[in-house]
Amino acid sequence: MYDALHYDINIKIDLGNKILIGYVNYTIIPNEPLNIVVISASNATIQIDSIVYNRKKLNFKHNANHLYINLERFYSDTVNFKIFYKAISDFNGEFDKGGVYFDLSGDTPKIATSSQPFFTRKWIPSKDVPYDKVTADIKITVPDTLVAVSNGTLIDVTNNTDGTKTYFWSTKYPIASYLIFFAVGKYEVLEDSFTSISNATFPIQYFVFPEYIEKAKEDFNNTKKMLKFMENYFGEYPFAKEKYGIVLVPGELMMENQTITSIKEDLITGKGDVEQFLIHELAHQWFGNLVTPKSWHHLWLSEGFANYIQALYYEYYLGKKWYHYILNFYMDRDFGSYAGPLVGKSDTSFNDIFSERIYFKGAIVIHMLRKIVGDSTFLKILKTYITNPVFKYSNVTTENFIETCKQVSGKNLGWFFEQWIYTDLDSIDRPVLKFKWNKSQLKTGYKVNVNIQQLTSEIYNFTIPIELSIITNKDTLNYGIIINSQVENLDFFCEDEPQDVIIDKDNWVFKKIVN
Ligand SMILES: [Zn+2]
């Protein structure tokens, strides 16, 4: 085994043949003496020309989407070698596939990569796992009428003598393979800048096709507002020494590539329709890119949080009503839609990794956690987690998040996480509660009897802290109760005549209520 340290990627775009030609200079450090290096490289799209170490060609095998490189002796120190290759494209910009997409249908070529979760190997031979971050130089040679965009900082643009230009991008921040990206097109660049909470000023760059300039100016107008919101809750923008960029791309591609969010061009309308996606992708620069799930089982730590932060953003600027509107929308799906554990079942199935429950139930669980620990503890948990020096620029599991929740809140939340994250139920995704109430007049005041039945308790008996509100002519009386058995029968007393009794009036708990 080894740690991948650095990829120096050098590729030339061959538009006529829709291929990339070039090499990656691959630097690794063995964890133990190593003579065979194993690297991901798709057999369907990558053709290896040669692998060179110290001017000597190395023997290799390329099968089952892996390259097996024979170093000929054991190494225990840093090794680097060049892999010369071609990558063809078999990708047409579909949302559930990946690789390099060449859209040559319009007046000018548009090319973009999409690599999550395991498609980087289709265009770069790489250690294509989320848990081994590298630094990267990305040099892309394109016809001189086009612009190449990638991660990090643009170091240099070289005019070559053959009618091409080489764009040299570089990132010094650790980056997971799936976040490595490039796009090529006839981009115009809109420049802005942002001064972070620690007073670092970094560029904001928008790479826009000319036909979208005016609309993009409108739609990207809130980027600084979004950055301000994110920094307020989650600390400084993690890549403040480089940039934050947004690039328009063809197809169905939308991705939080590190320092450069790609947004499908037809979402740009000039009417702000793209705002919810922009805050989602920006949230990933912290939740996903800075702190990255160790494996795809833990993707809810990226997607659940990014979806949750969409609601938190609207709450921050527009108020609680909007927050609840969005969470209610997430919860208002058909019963059973989100059945299954939040820690994903599969590390390799695209559909399970990106299932709706990861995105929406993920956000709902974070929402429920907020109510249980209270607002200030909740925000402290999120900040402590996302700024933890051990997690930053590195990887996490669900257990790391849970541990943070327990430490910061001082509460044993084991039951909560067991119930909402790990329990694997394939028929239900929330408890079904049957709820009745009645009132009787006493000598002074009224008695309210509330009967709550957990109809799904035979499948799974949930523990449900929940708010109960008794509405009288004069007042609304709120009580915190805990439902944890099949039937709860509770009496309440009030002075004024009750008009109505409501369970969970603000919808903090994921459940279905029947009468
Ligand atoms: Zn996302």
XYZ file of C-alpha atoms and ligand atoms in Angstrom:
516
model
C 0.000 0.000 0.000
C 1.008 3.597 -0.502
C -0.064 7.202 -0.068
C -0.545 9.154 -3.263
C 1.113 12.558 -2.770
C 0.976 14.520 -5.989
C -0.437 14.296 -9.507
C 1.196 16.374 -12.201
C -1.369 16.046 -14.970
C -0.417 17.078 -18.512
C -3.089 16.627 -21.136
C -3.744 17.870 -24.611
C -7.263 18.028 -25.981
C -7.713 16.415 -29.411
C -11.106 17.756 -30.453
C -11.301 15.883 -33.753
C -10.955 12.512 -32.064
C -12.586 13.475 -28.746
C -9.595 12.252 -26.788
C -7.113 13.441 -24.187
C -3.462 12.661 -24.825
C -0.747 13.148 -22.268
C 0.766 11.888 -19.077
C 0.455 12.058 -15.354
C 3.574 12.300 -13.263
C 2.568 10.280 -10.251
C 4.292 10.742 -6.876
C 3.679 8.272 -4.088
C 5.180 7.230 -0.797
C 4.990 3.554 0.156
C 3.531 2.639 3.571
C 5.663 -0.461 3.480
C 8.338 -1.614 1.016
C 6.583 -1.742 -2.320
C 7.419 -3.258 -5.691
C 3.999 -3.340 -7.378
C 1.926 -0.153 -7.555
C -1.804 -0.559 -8.173
C -3.660 2.376 -9.742
C -7.238 2.767 -10.982
C -7.531 3.211 -14.755
C -10.689 2.380 -16.672
C -10.111 -0.246 -19.350
C -13.028 1.119 -21.356
C -11.542 4.588 -21.818
C -7.853 4.631 -20.896
C -5.168 3.293 -23.148
C -1.706 3.174 -21.585
C 1.158 4.003 -23.878
C 4.073 3.568 -21.483
C 5.124 4.037 -17.882
C 8.508 5.601 -17.312
C 10.648 5.752 -14.194
C 14.110 7.325 -14.376
C 13.980 7.211 -18.192
C 13.351 3.505 -18.048
C 10.118 1.904 -19.189
C 8.389 -0.157 -16.536
C 6.408 -3.319 -17.122
C 2.729 -3.128 -16.332
C -0.559 -4.968 -16.656
C -3.833 -3.171 -17.283
C -6.891 -5.225 -16.510
C -10.181 -5.058 -14.579
C -9.864 -1.244 -14.461
C -6.552 -1.397 -12.644
C -2.967 -0.795 -13.604
C -0.386 -3.022 -11.965
C 3.021 -1.382 -12.310
C 6.137 -3.384 -11.639
C 8.844 -1.200 -10.054
C 11.312 -4.089 -10.379
C 12.600 -3.670 -6.843
C 11.195 -2.692 -3.466
C 10.957 0.989 -2.586
C 10.247 2.478 0.811
C 10.796 6.129 -0.014
C 9.048 8.537 -2.380
C 8.765 7.248 -5.935
C 7.587 9.099 -8.989
C 6.937 7.851 -12.479
C 5.175 9.073 -15.583
C 2.175 7.303 -17.036
C 1.720 8.192 -20.714
C -1.818 7.552 -21.877
C -4.780 8.427 -24.047
C -8.313 8.767 -22.708
C -11.294 8.434 -25.004
C -14.745 9.689 -24.085
C -17.749 7.395 -23.680
C -19.701 9.950 -21.661
C -22.489 12.215 -22.906
C -23.053 14.427 -19.892
C -25.707 12.246 -18.215
C -26.176 12.968 -14.507
C -25.592 9.350 -13.450
C -22.458 8.714 -15.483
C -19.067 10.359 -15.636
C -15.788 10.934 -17.392
C -14.967 13.576 -20.001
C -17.869 15.006 -21.974
C -17.186 16.556 -25.385
C -20.172 18.604 -26.512
C -19.340 19.544 -30.087
C -22.939 20.228 -31.099
C -22.809 24.029 -30.949
C -20.757 26.762 -32.595
C -17.899 26.293 -30.160
C -16.714 23.155 -28.366
C -17.657 22.631 -24.729
C -15.775 20.027 -22.738
C -16.118 19.156 -19.058
C -15.360 16.346 -16.657
C -17.625 14.844 -14.023
C -15.922 12.456 -11.671
C -17.961 11.683 -8.554
C -17.933 9.040 -7.223
C -15.439 6.925 -9.186
C -15.059 8.363 -12.663
C -11.695 10.145 -12.364
C -10.184 6.803 -13.356
C -11.893 7.233 -16.731
C -9.679 10.188 -17.598
C -6.681 10.071 -15.228
C -4.916 6.921 -14.052
C -5.220 7.692 -10.342
C -5.674 6.304 -6.865
C -9.363 6.951 -7.282
C -10.618 6.743 -3.704
C -11.981 9.562 -1.534
C -9.612 8.879 1.373
C -6.254 9.583 -0.248
C -5.875 13.295 -0.940
C -3.097 14.697 -3.111
C -1.870 18.050 -4.345
C -2.186 18.554 -8.081
C -0.847 20.465 -11.043
C -3.161 20.368 -14.026
C -1.791 21.480 -17.386
C -4.251 21.463 -20.237
C -3.373 22.267 -23.831
C -6.259 23.554 -25.935
C -6.790 25.382 -29.250
C -5.818 29.003 -28.582
C -9.383 30.254 -29.061
C -10.500 28.289 -25.991
C -9.969 28.615 -22.242
C -9.211 25.748 -19.853
C -10.477 25.963 -16.271
C -9.469 23.765 -13.360
C -8.853 23.523 -9.617
C -6.779 25.976 -7.605
C -4.839 28.884 -9.072
C -3.995 29.679 -12.670
C -0.195 29.803 -12.549
C 0.537 30.456 -16.183
C -0.803 30.433 -19.746
C 1.742 29.494 -22.412
C 1.246 30.355 -26.075
C 2.556 27.427 -28.061
C 3.729 27.727 -31.654
C 1.160 25.310 -33.043
C -1.988 27.371 -32.462
C -2.543 26.027 -28.964
C -2.277 27.380 -25.440
C -1.383 25.529 -22.265
C -3.270 26.497 -19.110
C -1.366 25.579 -15.963
C -3.563 25.303 -12.863
C -2.252 24.214 -9.504
C -3.693 23.396 -6.115
C -1.606 23.182 -2.969
C -4.589 22.142 -0.868
C -5.137 18.414 -0.443
C -7.754 17.251 -2.934
C -9.617 13.955 -3.284
C -9.476 12.402 -6.756
C -13.209 12.853 -7.440
C -12.863 16.620 -6.936
C -10.239 17.018 -9.671
C -11.871 18.703 -12.642
C -11.397 20.612 -15.831
C -13.603 22.336 -18.362
C -12.761 23.837 -21.728
C -14.819 26.325 -23.693
C -14.924 29.768 -25.173
C -15.237 31.264 -21.721
C -15.273 34.856 -20.715
C -14.103 35.467 -17.171
C -16.032 37.680 -14.762
C -13.834 38.677 -11.842
C -14.773 39.630 -8.319
C -13.134 39.184 -4.930
C -14.046 38.377 -1.357
C -12.389 39.272 1.918
C -12.682 36.402 4.349
C -13.273 36.575 8.101
C -9.539 36.279 8.667
C -8.972 39.163 6.260
C -7.586 37.166 3.354
C -8.763 38.481 0.011
C -9.232 35.874 -2.671
C -10.597 36.015 -6.208
C -14.062 34.919 -7.208
C -14.039 33.921 -10.858
C -16.965 33.078 -13.100
C -16.253 31.267 -16.358
C -19.213 31.994 -18.576
C -20.139 31.312 -22.202
C -20.633 34.691 -23.946
C -24.351 34.123 -24.562
C -24.953 33.869 -20.786
C -23.017 36.925 -19.580
C -25.928 39.173 -18.617
C -27.986 36.392 -17.058
C -24.972 35.062 -15.169
C -24.293 38.487 -13.674
C -27.792 38.410 -12.201
C -27.687 34.784 -11.082
C -24.240 34.972 -9.463
C -25.048 38.197 -7.667
C -25.420 36.498 -4.264
C -22.114 34.612 -4.135
C -20.593 36.997 -1.592
C -23.727 36.838 0.537
C -23.418 33.056 0.478
C -19.729 33.134 1.397
C -20.480 35.498 4.267
C -23.183 33.184 5.569
C -20.956 30.099 5.279
C -18.011 31.767 7.020
C -20.256 33.052 9.786
C -21.326 29.528 10.720
C -18.483 27.321 9.543
C -15.270 29.357 9.552
C -13.111 30.743 6.797
C -13.539 29.590 3.205
C -11.231 26.561 3.176
C -9.369 27.446 -0.031
C -8.835 31.159 0.582
C -5.256 31.089 -0.731
C -6.579 30.051 -4.145
C -10.034 31.000 -5.452
C -13.711 30.281 -5.554
C -14.927 29.771 -9.082
C -18.108 28.831 -10.891
C -17.971 27.481 -14.426
C -20.812 26.820 -16.836
C -20.774 23.383 -18.408
C -22.915 21.466 -20.907
C -25.057 18.414 -20.188
C -26.510 17.503 -16.812
C -23.320 18.213 -14.921
C -23.397 19.955 -11.569
C -20.595 19.375 -9.151
C -18.757 20.897 -6.219
C -15.265 20.398 -7.704
C -12.747 21.814 -5.238
C -12.515 25.617 -5.724
C -14.541 25.398 -8.958
C -18.233 24.546 -8.914
C -19.586 23.380 -12.263
C -23.158 24.373 -13.072
C -25.079 23.180 -16.087
C -25.511 26.120 -18.386
C -29.260 25.898 -18.895
C -29.877 26.621 -15.199
C -28.672 30.166 -15.833
C -31.853 32.141 -16.487
C -31.090 35.528 -14.940
C -34.043 34.964 -12.587
C -32.216 33.403 -9.660
C -33.504 29.866 -10.299
C -30.016 28.510 -9.709
C -29.588 30.029 -6.228
C -30.537 26.901 -4.269
C -27.990 24.876 -6.245
C -25.279 27.497 -5.812
C -25.600 27.489 -2.019
C -25.710 23.670 -2.043
C -22.479 23.446 -4.049
C -20.778 26.183 -2.031
C -21.670 24.342 1.198
C -19.767 21.355 -0.198
C -16.528 23.348 -0.232
C -16.680 22.809 3.551
C -18.882 19.708 3.815
C -17.365 17.316 1.301
C -14.223 19.048 0.080
C -12.557 20.345 3.265
C -13.937 17.466 5.331
C -14.444 14.497 3.032
C -16.253 11.217 3.729
C -13.743 8.393 3.995
C -15.876 6.172 1.792
C -19.105 6.529 -0.175
C -20.998 4.848 2.676
C -20.723 8.158 4.514
C -21.841 10.440 1.688
C -24.726 11.794 3.768
C -22.027 13.798 5.591
C -21.692 15.711 2.300
C -25.124 15.609 0.708
C -27.323 15.657 3.810
C -25.405 18.675 5.105
C -25.392 20.511 1.776
C -29.159 20.034 1.535
C -29.594 21.101 5.160
C -27.450 24.193 4.648
C -29.730 25.288 1.799
C -32.472 25.678 4.414
C -30.141 27.317 6.941
C -29.092 29.863 4.310
C -32.650 30.933 3.598
C -33.343 31.090 7.319
C -30.298 33.336 7.803
C -31.432 35.901 5.260
C -35.201 35.445 5.052
C -36.281 33.977 8.382
C -37.473 30.760 10.024
C -40.516 30.451 7.814
C -38.314 29.684 4.827
C -36.262 27.186 6.795
C -39.373 25.230 7.702
C -40.773 25.563 4.210
C -37.701 23.771 2.829
C -37.561 21.095 5.553
C -41.285 20.456 5.154
C -40.666 19.971 1.458
C -37.958 17.383 2.240
C -40.268 15.566 4.677
C -43.316 15.698 2.461
C -42.457 12.638 0.403
C -44.462 9.450 0.052
C -44.254 7.205 3.079
C -41.291 4.852 2.706
C -39.439 6.992 0.142
C -36.378 7.237 2.367
C -36.418 3.715 3.808
C -32.979 2.330 4.571
C -30.023 3.305 6.727
C -28.355 6.670 6.284
C -24.931 5.105 6.259
C -25.079 3.810 2.707
C -25.386 0.115 2.006
C -23.063 0.113 -0.948
C -19.744 1.731 -1.728
C -19.960 0.833 -5.400
C -23.584 1.166 -6.586
C -24.178 4.611 -8.076
C -27.906 4.467 -7.328
C -27.448 3.566 -3.677
C -24.645 6.075 -3.117
C -26.779 8.886 -4.559
C -30.213 7.753 -3.388
C -32.731 10.361 -2.238
C -32.514 9.211 1.354
C -28.842 10.247 1.491
C -29.745 13.788 0.402
C -33.118 14.332 2.045
C -33.265 12.020 5.033
C -29.707 13.200 5.691
C -30.948 16.789 5.967
C -33.998 15.723 8.012
C -31.850 13.921 10.593
C -29.694 17.039 11.025
C -32.929 19.043 11.427
C -34.175 16.682 14.174
C -30.806 16.818 15.920
C -31.106 20.616 16.078
C -34.368 20.395 18.021
C -33.025 17.791 20.429
C -29.843 19.652 21.403
C -31.147 23.217 20.961
C -29.999 25.923 18.538
C -26.819 27.133 20.210
C -25.456 23.643 20.967
C -26.416 22.567 17.462
C -24.461 25.352 15.787
C -21.546 24.679 18.108
C -21.577 21.012 17.078
C -21.462 21.887 13.379
C -18.686 24.435 13.854
C -16.635 22.116 16.083
C -16.981 19.295 13.571
C -16.149 21.267 10.437
C -13.216 23.149 11.987
C -11.683 20.145 13.779
C -7.981 20.229 12.785
C -7.930 16.430 12.591
C -10.808 16.370 10.089
C -9.861 19.440 8.012
C -8.268 18.713 4.632
C -8.741 15.084 5.534
C -11.472 12.469 5.868
C -14.230 11.508 8.268
C -16.737 8.793 8.985
C -20.217 9.020 10.456
C -18.725 7.962 13.799
C -16.524 11.090 13.821
C -19.620 13.250 13.492
C -21.523 11.325 16.157
C -18.587 11.553 18.558
C -18.505 15.338 18.034
C -22.243 15.554 18.786
C -21.829 13.612 22.022
C -18.803 15.607 23.166
C -20.193 19.057 22.422
C -23.703 18.401 23.740
C -22.622 16.296 26.713
C -25.593 14.087 25.865
C -25.695 10.429 25.099
C -27.360 10.644 21.723
C -26.645 7.014 20.878
C -30.350 6.119 20.685
C -30.972 8.948 18.221
C -28.229 7.991 15.806
C -28.948 4.280 16.110
C -32.571 4.915 15.242
C -32.130 7.413 12.418
C -28.760 6.558 10.893
C -28.007 2.883 11.319
C -31.299 1.036 11.658
C -31.993 -0.754 8.402
C -35.735 -0.849 7.771
C -36.839 -1.537 4.246
C -40.569 -0.884 4.644
C -40.781 2.254 6.771
C -38.762 5.446 6.873
C -40.614 7.123 9.773
C -42.987 6.155 12.584
C -46.755 6.279 12.001
C -48.605 7.815 14.954
C -52.331 7.554 15.581
C -53.405 10.492 17.666
C -56.635 11.231 19.577
C -57.533 13.689 22.296
C -60.539 14.635 24.370
C -61.342 17.142 27.070
C -63.443 17.035 30.235
C -64.475 19.888 32.474
C -63.337 19.758 36.086
C -64.471 21.875 39.044
C -61.759 24.312 38.121
C -60.352 24.102 34.642
C -60.138 21.247 32.185
C -58.472 17.905 31.773
C -57.078 17.001 28.359
C -56.489 13.343 27.630
C -54.095 12.592 24.811
C -53.715 9.132 23.347
C -50.877 8.413 20.940
C -50.400 5.016 19.393
C -47.223 4.074 17.540
C -48.768 2.007 14.743
C -45.408 0.947 13.344
C -43.971 -0.165 16.683
C -44.048 -3.831 15.722
C -41.624 -3.089 12.909
C -39.565 -0.653 14.941
C -40.291 1.090 18.213
C -39.064 4.672 17.856
C -38.110 7.004 20.679
C -39.694 10.317 19.778
C -39.175 13.522 21.745
C -41.928 15.739 20.433
C -43.847 18.900 21.243
C -47.531 18.836 22.112
C -49.529 22.063 21.996
C -52.853 22.671 23.705
C -54.615 25.645 22.232
C -57.089 27.429 24.469
C -59.106 30.578 23.907
C -56.367 32.589 25.564
C -53.115 30.819 24.921
C -51.052 28.050 23.365
C -49.551 25.732 25.981
C -46.520 23.750 24.771
C -45.272 20.557 26.411
C -42.226 18.467 25.574
C -43.132 14.785 25.720
C -41.325 11.589 24.798
C -43.120 8.835 22.954
C -41.249 5.582 23.381
C -43.795 2.837 23.734
C -46.588 1.447 21.609
C -49.277 3.475 23.398
C -48.876 6.714 25.317
C -51.821 7.918 27.351
C -51.240 11.325 28.921
C -53.335 13.776 30.930
C -52.827 17.529 30.967
C -54.636 20.197 32.941
C -55.418 23.742 31.915
C -57.492 26.633 33.202
C -59.125 27.691 29.965
C -61.165 25.551 27.665
C -58.984 23.716 25.103
C -59.958 24.306 21.484
C -57.431 22.085 19.807
C -54.441 19.859 20.481
C -51.614 19.678 17.961
C -48.600 17.396 17.866
C -45.343 18.893 16.601
C -46.797 22.119 15.245
C -43.503 23.211 13.645
C -42.722 19.791 12.164
C -39.432 19.008 13.889
C -39.958 15.250 13.839
C -40.063 13.014 10.798
C -43.290 11.049 11.219
C -46.699 10.403 9.728
C -49.779 11.235 11.791
C -53.134 9.565 11.212
C -56.355 10.222 13.088
Zn -24.388 17.835 -3.407
